[in-house]
Short mmCIF file of C-alpha atoms in Angstrom, two decimals:
data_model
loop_
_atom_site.label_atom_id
_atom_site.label_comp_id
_atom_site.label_asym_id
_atom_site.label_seq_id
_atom_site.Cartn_x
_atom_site.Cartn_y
_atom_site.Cartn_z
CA UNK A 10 -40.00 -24.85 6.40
CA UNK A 11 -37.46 -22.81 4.29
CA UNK A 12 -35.34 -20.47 5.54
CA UNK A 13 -36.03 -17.04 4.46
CA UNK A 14 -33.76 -14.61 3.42
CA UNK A 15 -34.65 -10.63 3.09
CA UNK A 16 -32.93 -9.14 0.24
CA UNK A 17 -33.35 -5.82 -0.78
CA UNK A 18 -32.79 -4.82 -4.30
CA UNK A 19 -33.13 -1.89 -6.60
CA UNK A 20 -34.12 -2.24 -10.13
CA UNK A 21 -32.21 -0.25 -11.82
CA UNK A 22 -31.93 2.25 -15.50
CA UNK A 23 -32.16 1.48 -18.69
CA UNK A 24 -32.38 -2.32 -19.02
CA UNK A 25 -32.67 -2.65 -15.46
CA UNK A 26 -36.23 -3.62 -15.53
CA UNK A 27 -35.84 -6.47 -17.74
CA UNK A 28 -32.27 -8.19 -16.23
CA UNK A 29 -34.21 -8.52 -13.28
CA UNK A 30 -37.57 -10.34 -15.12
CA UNK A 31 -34.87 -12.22 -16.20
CA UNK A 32 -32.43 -13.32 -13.35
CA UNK A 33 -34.68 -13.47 -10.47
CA UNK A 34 -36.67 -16.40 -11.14
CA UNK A 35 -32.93 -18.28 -11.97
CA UNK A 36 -31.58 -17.09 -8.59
CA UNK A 37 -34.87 -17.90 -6.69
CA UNK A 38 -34.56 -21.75 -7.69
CA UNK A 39 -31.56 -21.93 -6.97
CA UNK A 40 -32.28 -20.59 -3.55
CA UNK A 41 -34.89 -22.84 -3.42
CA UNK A 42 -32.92 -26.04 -3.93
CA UNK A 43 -30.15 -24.90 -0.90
CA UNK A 44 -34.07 -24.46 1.08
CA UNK A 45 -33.81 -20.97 1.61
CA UNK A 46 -37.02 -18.61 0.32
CA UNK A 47 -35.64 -14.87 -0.55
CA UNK A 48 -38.12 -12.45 0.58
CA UNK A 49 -37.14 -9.49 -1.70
CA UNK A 50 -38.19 -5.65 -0.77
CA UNK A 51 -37.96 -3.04 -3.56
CA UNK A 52 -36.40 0.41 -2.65
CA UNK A 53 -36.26 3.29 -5.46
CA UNK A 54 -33.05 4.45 -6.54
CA UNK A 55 -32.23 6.22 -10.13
CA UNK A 56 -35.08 6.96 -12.48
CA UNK A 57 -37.92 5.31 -10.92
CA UNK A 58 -37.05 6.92 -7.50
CA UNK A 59 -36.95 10.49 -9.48
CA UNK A 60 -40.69 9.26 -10.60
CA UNK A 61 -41.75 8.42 -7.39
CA UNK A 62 -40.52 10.90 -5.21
CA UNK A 63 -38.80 13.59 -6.66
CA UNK A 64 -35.27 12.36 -5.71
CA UNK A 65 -32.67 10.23 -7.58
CA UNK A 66 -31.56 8.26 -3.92
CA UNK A 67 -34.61 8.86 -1.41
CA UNK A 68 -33.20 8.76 2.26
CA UNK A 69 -35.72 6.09 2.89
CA UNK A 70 -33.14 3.79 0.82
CA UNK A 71 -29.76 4.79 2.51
CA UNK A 72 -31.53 4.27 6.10
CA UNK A 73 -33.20 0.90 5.31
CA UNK A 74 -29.62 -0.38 3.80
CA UNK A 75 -28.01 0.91 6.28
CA UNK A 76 -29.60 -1.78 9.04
CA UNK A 77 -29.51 -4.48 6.10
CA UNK A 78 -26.88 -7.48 5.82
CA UNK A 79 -27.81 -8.32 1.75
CA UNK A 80 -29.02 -6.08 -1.07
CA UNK A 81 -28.91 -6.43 -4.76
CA UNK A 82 -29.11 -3.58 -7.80
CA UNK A 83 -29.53 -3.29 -11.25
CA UNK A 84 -27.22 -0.94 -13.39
CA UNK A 85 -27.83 2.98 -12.10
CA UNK A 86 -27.20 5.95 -14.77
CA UNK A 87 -24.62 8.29 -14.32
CA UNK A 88 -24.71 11.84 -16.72
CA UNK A 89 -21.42 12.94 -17.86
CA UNK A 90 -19.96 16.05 -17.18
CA UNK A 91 -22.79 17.87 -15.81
CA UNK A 92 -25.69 17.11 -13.34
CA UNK A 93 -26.29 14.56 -10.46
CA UNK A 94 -22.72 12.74 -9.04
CA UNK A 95 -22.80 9.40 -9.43
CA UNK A 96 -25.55 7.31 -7.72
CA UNK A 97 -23.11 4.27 -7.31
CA UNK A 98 -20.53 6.38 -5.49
CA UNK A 99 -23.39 7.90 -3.17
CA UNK A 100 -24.64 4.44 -1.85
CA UNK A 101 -21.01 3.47 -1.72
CA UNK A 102 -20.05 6.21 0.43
CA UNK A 103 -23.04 6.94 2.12
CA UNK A 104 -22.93 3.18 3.15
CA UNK A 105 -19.12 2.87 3.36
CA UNK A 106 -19.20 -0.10 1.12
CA UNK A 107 -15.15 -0.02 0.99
CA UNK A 108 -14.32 -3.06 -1.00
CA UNK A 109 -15.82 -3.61 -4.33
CA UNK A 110 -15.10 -6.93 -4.99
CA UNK A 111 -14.79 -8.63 -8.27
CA UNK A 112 -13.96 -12.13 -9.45
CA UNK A 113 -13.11 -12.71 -13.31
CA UNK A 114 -12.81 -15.93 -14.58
CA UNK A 115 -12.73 -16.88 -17.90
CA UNK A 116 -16.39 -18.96 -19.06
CA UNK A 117 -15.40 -21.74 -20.88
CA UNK A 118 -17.11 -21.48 -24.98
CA UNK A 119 -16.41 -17.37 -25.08
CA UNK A 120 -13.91 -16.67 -27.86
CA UNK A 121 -12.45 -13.58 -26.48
CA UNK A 122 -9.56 -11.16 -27.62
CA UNK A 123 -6.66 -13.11 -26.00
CA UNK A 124 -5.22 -16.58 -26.74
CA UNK A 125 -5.39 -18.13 -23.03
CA UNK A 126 -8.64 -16.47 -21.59
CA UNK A 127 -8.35 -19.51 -19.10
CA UNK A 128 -5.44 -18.37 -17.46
CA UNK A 129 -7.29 -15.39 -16.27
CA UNK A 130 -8.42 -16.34 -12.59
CA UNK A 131 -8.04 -12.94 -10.28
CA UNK A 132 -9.90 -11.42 -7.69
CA UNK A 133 -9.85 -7.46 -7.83
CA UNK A 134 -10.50 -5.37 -4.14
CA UNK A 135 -10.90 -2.26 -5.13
CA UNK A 136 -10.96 0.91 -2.61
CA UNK A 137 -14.21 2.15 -2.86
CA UNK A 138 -14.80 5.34 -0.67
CA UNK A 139 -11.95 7.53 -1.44
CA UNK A 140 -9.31 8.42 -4.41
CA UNK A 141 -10.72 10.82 -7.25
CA UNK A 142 -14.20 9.58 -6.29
CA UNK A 143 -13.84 11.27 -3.17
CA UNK A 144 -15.90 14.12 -5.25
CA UNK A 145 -13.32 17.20 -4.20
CA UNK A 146 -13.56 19.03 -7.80
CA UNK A 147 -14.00 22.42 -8.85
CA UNK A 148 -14.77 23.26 -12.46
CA UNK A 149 -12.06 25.35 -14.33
CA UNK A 150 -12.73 29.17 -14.32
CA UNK A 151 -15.39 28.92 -10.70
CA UNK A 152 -14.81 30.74 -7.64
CA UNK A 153 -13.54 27.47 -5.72
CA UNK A 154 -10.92 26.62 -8.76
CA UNK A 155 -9.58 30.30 -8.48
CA UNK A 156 -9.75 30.50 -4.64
CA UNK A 157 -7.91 27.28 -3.91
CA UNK A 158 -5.20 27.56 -6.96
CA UNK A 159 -4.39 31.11 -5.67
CA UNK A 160 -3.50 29.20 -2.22
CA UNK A 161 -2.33 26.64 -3.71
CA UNK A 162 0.47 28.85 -5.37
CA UNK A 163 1.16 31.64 -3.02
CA UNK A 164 1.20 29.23 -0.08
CA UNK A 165 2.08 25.77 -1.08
CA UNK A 166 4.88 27.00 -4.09
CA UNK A 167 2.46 25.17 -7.13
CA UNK A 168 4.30 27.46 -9.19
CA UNK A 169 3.09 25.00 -11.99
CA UNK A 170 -0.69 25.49 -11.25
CA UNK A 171 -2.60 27.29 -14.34
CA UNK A 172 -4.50 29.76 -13.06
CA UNK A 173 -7.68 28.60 -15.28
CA UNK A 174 -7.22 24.94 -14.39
CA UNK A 175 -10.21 22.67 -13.15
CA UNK A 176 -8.79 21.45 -9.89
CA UNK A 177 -9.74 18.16 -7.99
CA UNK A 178 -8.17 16.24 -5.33
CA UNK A 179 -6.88 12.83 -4.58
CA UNK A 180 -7.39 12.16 -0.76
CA UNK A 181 -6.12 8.32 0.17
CA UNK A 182 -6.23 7.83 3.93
CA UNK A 183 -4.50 5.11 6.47
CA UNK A 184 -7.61 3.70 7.36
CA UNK A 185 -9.17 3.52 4.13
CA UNK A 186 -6.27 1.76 2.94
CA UNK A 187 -5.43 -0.82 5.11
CA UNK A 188 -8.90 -2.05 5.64
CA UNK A 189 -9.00 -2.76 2.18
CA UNK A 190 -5.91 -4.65 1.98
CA UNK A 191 -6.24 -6.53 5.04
CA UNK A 192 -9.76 -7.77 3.41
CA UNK A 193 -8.13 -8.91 0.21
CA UNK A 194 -5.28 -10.75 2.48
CA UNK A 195 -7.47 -12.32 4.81
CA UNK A 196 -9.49 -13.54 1.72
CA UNK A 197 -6.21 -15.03 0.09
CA UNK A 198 -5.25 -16.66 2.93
CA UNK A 199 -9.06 -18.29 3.83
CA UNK A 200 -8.85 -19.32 0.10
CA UNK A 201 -5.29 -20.55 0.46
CA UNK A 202 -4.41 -18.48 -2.45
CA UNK A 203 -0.69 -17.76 -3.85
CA UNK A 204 -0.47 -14.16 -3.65
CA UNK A 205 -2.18 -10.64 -3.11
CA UNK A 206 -0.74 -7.64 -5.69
CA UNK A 207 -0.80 -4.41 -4.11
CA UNK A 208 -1.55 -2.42 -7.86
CA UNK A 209 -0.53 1.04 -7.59
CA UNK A 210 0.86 4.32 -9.41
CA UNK A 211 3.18 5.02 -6.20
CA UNK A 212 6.32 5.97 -8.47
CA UNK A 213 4.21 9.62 -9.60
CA UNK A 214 1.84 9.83 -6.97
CA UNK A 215 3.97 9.43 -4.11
CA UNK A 216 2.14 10.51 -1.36
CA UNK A 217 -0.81 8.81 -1.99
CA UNK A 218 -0.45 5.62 -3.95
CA UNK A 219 2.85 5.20 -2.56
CA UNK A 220 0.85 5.55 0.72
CA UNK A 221 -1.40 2.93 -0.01
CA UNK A 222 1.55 0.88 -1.20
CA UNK A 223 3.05 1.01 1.53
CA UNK A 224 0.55 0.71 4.44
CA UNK A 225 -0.15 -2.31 2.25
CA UNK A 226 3.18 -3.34 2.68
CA UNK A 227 2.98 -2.52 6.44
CA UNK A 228 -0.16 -4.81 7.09
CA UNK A 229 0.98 -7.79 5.81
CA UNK A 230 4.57 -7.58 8.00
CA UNK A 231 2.24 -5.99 11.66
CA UNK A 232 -1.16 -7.87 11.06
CA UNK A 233 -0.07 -11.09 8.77
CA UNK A 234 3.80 -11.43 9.78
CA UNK A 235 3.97 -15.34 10.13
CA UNK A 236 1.19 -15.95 7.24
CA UNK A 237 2.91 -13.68 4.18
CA UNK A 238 6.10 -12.94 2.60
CA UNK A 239 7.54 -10.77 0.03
CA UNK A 240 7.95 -11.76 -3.61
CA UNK A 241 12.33 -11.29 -2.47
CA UNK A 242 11.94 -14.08 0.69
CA UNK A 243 9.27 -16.90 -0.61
CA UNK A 244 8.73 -18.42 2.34
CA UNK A 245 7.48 -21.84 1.50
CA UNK A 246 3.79 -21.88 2.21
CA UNK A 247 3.48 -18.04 2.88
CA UNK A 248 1.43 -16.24 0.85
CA UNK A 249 3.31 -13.54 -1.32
CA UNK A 250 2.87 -10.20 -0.96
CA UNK A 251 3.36 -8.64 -4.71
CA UNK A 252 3.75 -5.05 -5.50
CA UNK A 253 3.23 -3.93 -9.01
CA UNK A 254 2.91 -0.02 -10.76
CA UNK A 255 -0.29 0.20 -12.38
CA UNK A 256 0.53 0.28 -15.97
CA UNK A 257 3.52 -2.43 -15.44
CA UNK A 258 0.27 -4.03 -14.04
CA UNK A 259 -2.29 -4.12 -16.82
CA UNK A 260 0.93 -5.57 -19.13
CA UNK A 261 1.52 -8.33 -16.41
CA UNK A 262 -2.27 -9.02 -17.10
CA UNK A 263 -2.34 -9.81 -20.58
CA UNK A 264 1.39 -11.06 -20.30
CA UNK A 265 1.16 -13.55 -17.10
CA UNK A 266 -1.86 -13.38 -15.83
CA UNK A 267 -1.72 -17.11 -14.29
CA UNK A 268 0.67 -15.62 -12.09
CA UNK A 269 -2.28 -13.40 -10.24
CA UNK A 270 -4.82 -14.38 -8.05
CA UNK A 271 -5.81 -11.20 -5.84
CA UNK A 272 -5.01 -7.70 -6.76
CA UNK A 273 -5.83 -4.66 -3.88
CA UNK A 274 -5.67 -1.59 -5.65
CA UNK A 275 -7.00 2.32 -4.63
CA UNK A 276 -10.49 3.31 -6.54
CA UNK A 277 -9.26 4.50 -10.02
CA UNK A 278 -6.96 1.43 -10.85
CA UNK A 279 -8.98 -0.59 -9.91
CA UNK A 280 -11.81 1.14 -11.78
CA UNK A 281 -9.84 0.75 -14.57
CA UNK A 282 -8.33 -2.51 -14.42
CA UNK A 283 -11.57 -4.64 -13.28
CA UNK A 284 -13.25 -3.69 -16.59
CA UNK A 285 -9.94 -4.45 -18.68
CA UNK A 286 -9.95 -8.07 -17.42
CA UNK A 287 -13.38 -8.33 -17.90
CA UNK A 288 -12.72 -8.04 -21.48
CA UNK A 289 -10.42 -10.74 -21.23
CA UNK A 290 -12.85 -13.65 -20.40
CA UNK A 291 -16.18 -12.55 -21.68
CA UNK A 292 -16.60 -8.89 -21.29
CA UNK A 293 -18.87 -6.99 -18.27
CA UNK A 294 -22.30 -9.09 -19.50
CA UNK A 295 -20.66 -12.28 -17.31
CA UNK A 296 -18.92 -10.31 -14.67
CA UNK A 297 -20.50 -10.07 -11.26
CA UNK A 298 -19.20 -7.77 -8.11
CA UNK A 299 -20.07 -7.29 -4.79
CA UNK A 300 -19.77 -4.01 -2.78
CA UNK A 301 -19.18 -4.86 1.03
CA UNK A 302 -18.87 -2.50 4.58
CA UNK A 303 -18.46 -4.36 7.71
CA UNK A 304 -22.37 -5.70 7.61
CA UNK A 305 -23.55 -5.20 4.26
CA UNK A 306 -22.64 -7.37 0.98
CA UNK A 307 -24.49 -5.54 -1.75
CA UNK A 308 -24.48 -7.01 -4.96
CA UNK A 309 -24.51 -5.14 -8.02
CA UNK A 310 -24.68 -5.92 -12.07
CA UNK A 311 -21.34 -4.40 -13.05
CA UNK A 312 -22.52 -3.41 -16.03
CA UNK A 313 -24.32 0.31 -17.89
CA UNK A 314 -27.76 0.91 -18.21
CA UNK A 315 -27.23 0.31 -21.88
CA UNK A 316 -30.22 2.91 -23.02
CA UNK A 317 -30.05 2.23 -26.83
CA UNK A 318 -31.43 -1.34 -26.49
CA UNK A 319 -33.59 -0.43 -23.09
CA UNK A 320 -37.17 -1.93 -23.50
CA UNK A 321 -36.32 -4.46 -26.34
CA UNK A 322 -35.99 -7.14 -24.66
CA UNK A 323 -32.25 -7.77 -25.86
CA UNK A 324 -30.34 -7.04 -22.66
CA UNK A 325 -27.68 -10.06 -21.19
CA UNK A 326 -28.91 -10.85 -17.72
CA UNK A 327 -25.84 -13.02 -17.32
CA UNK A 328 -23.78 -10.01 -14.36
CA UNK A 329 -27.05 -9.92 -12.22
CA UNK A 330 -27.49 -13.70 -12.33
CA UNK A 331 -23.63 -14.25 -11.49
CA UNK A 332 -24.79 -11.76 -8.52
CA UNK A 333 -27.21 -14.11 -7.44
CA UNK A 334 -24.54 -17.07 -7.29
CA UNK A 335 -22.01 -14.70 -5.40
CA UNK A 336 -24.85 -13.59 -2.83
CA UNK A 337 -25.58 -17.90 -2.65
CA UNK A 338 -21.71 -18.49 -1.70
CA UNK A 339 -21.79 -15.61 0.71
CA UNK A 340 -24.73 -17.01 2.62
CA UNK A 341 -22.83 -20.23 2.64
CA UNK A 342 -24.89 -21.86 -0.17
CA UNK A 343 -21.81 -22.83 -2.72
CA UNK A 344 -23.31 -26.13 -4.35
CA UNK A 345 -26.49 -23.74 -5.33
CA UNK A 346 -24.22 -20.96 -6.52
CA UNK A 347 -22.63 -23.66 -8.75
CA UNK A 348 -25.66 -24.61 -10.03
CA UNK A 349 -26.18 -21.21 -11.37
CA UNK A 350 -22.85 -20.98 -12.82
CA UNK A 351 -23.25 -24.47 -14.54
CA UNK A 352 -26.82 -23.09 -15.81
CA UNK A 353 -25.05 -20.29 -17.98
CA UNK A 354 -22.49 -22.64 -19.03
CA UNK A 355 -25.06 -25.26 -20.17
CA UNK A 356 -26.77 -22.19 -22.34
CA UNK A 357 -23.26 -21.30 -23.52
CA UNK A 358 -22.41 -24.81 -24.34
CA UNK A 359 -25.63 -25.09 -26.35
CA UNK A 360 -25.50 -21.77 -28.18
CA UNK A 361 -28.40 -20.08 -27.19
CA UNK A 362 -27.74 -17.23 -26.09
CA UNK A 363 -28.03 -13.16 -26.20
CA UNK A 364 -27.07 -11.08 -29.06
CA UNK A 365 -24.05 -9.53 -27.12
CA UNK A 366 -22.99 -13.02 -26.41
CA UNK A 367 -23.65 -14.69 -29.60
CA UNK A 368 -20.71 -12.33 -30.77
CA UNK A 369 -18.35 -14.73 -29.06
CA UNK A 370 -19.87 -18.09 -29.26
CA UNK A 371 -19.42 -19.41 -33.27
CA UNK A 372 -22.64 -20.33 -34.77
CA UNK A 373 -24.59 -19.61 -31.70
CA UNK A 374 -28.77 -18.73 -31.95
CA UNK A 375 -29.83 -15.81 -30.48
CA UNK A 376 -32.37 -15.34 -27.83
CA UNK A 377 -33.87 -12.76 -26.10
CA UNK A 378 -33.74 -11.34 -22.60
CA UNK A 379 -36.88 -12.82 -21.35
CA UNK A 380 -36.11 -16.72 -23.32
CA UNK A 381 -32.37 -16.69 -22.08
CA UNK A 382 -33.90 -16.05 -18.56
CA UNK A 383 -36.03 -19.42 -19.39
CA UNK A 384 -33.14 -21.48 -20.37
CA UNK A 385 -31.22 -21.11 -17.06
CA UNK A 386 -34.42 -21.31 -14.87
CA UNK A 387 -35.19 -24.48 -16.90
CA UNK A 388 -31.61 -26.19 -16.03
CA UNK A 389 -32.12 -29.54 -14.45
CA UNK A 390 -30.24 -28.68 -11.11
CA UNK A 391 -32.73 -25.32 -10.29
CA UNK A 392 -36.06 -27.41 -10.61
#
């Protein structure tokens, strides 16, 4: 009897629909061959939820993740500038998935925009809950903006404040930080990894980055004393505890990236810099990411929605079906998430593959959605 496996996943916008046609049947032979059976459930989120019940995240979905240990999504859309907040930062908060988690690797047979894409082999943690995303923001001109820049100014000397400004604000706590850090050091040192970069902007935003800089700082020395170091000492065997501005940081990336194997970073940076390496070894179509609380690991395509080519059957399932491969190792399955990962590199190695990829693979043949989903299914270790 195989052992099954409830995971709950949400379709998705946009090309949602037809990632999932696409990667399922990959990650449910690979399953297969560790002897596990995934029992998926469907809950409505985005579009389809909106359809269905009148509501973009149905509380039905928040309180059936919140007693679930694995869940899976497509891409959700996000409007810019006006309308609902983002859908992704609800479930994250209203989950407390803290720690998006990111691996990007460079997949041998991508030609990508830098000379040594296979030097690239980091790990971002990214703060999920808090930061900018936190959602504090008043638009410039309201009530709210004018209320709190008058106290702001009168009471707290902003002297500096316009008074038609839009106004939003940056809250970073203790807590927030150091359980994010103290995930991406305990998963350095179960990895036996070199080093863990606390990313920051601490040198401008000194109350808050600096913050998280240095309750970063002070975990590793109270929690991790006789396991880590700082980049000065170099204990032999320790590992090192790096501290780099953000900027310096995204340099250090392109510059010496073999030098980097975990990065812990606060919400925007690492926003910003998880996408940026991305583009370094293949773009977001082959990056995966995992958002994880305390008892949920929910996986997500780290990709858009990407409307413009929604329903033509053009879409790279490639993030989703890396998702399946990171849920596999999580679960303890890592020779069926390799099998996965050789899958796409046996399609990449053959050059068939999806427009978006075919960009980067010389003289490749393009396939669609659907047939790309058939070439990894079809790989010799998933039947």
């Amino acid at each position: 009897m195989a052992e099954r496996k409830i995971i709950y996943w949400i379709e998705g916008d946009g090309i949602g629909p037809e990632i999932w046609r696409a990667a399922r049947p990959v990650i449910d032979r690979a399953a297969k061959s560790a002897g596990i059976e995934f029992d998926w459930r469907e809950l409505l989120a985005g579009e389809k939820a909106v359809q269905k019940t009148g509501s973009p995240l149905p509380d039905e979905t928040l309180e059936t993740l919140k007693g679930a240990d694995l869940a899976m999504k497509g891409p959700l859309g996000t409007p810019v500038g006006t309308g609902i907040r983002s859908l992704n930062v609800a479930l994250r908060k209203g989950l407390d998935l803290y720690a998006c988690i990111r691996p990007v690797s460079h997949i041998p047979g991508l030609e990508t925009p830098v000379k040594h894409p296979e030097l690239v082999n980091m790990v971002i943690f990214r703060e999920n809950t808090e930061d900018v995303y936190a959602g504090i923001e008043f638009s410039a001109k309201s009530a709210e903006a004018e209320k709190l820049g008058s106290f702001l100014r009168n009471e707290l000397n902003c002297a500096a404040l316009p008074p038609d400004a839009a106004i939003g604000i940056k809250p970073m706590t203790e807590k927030g930080s150091k359980r994010l850090i103290r995930r991406a050091i305990k998963y350095a040192l179960e990895r036996k990894l070199p080093s863990v970069t606390l990313m920051h902007k601490g040198n401008i935003m000194k109350f808050t980055e600096g913050a998280f800089r240095q309750w970063g700082h002070d975990v590793a020395r109270d929690e991790f004393g006789d396991l880590t170091c700082t980049e000065k000492e170099r204990l032999p065997g320790r590992l090192v505890i790096k501290d780099r501005i953000a900027d310096a940081m995204f340099q250090e990336a392109l510059l010496h990236p073999a030098e980097y194997s975990v990065i812990a970073t606060p919400n925007l940076d690492g926003d910003y810099i998880s996408d940026a390496l991305a583009a370094q070894v293949g773009g977001l179509g082959v990056a995966p990411g995992v958002n994880m609380s305390d008892t949920l690991a929910f996986f997500e395509a780290t990709h858009g929605t990407a409307p413009t080519i929604a329903g033509q059957d053009r879409a790279n399932p490639s993030s989703l079906v890396l998702c399946g491969a990171m849920l596999l190792e999580h679960i303890g399955q890592p020779e069926a998430a390799q099998s996965i990962r050789a899958a796409l590199q046996a399609a990449i190695d053959a050059k068939t593959v999806t427009g978006d990829l075919a960009a980067q693979v010389e003289g490749a043949k393009i396939v669609s959605c659907s047939e790309f989903g058939k070439i990894l299914a079809a790989y010799p270790a998933l039947q």
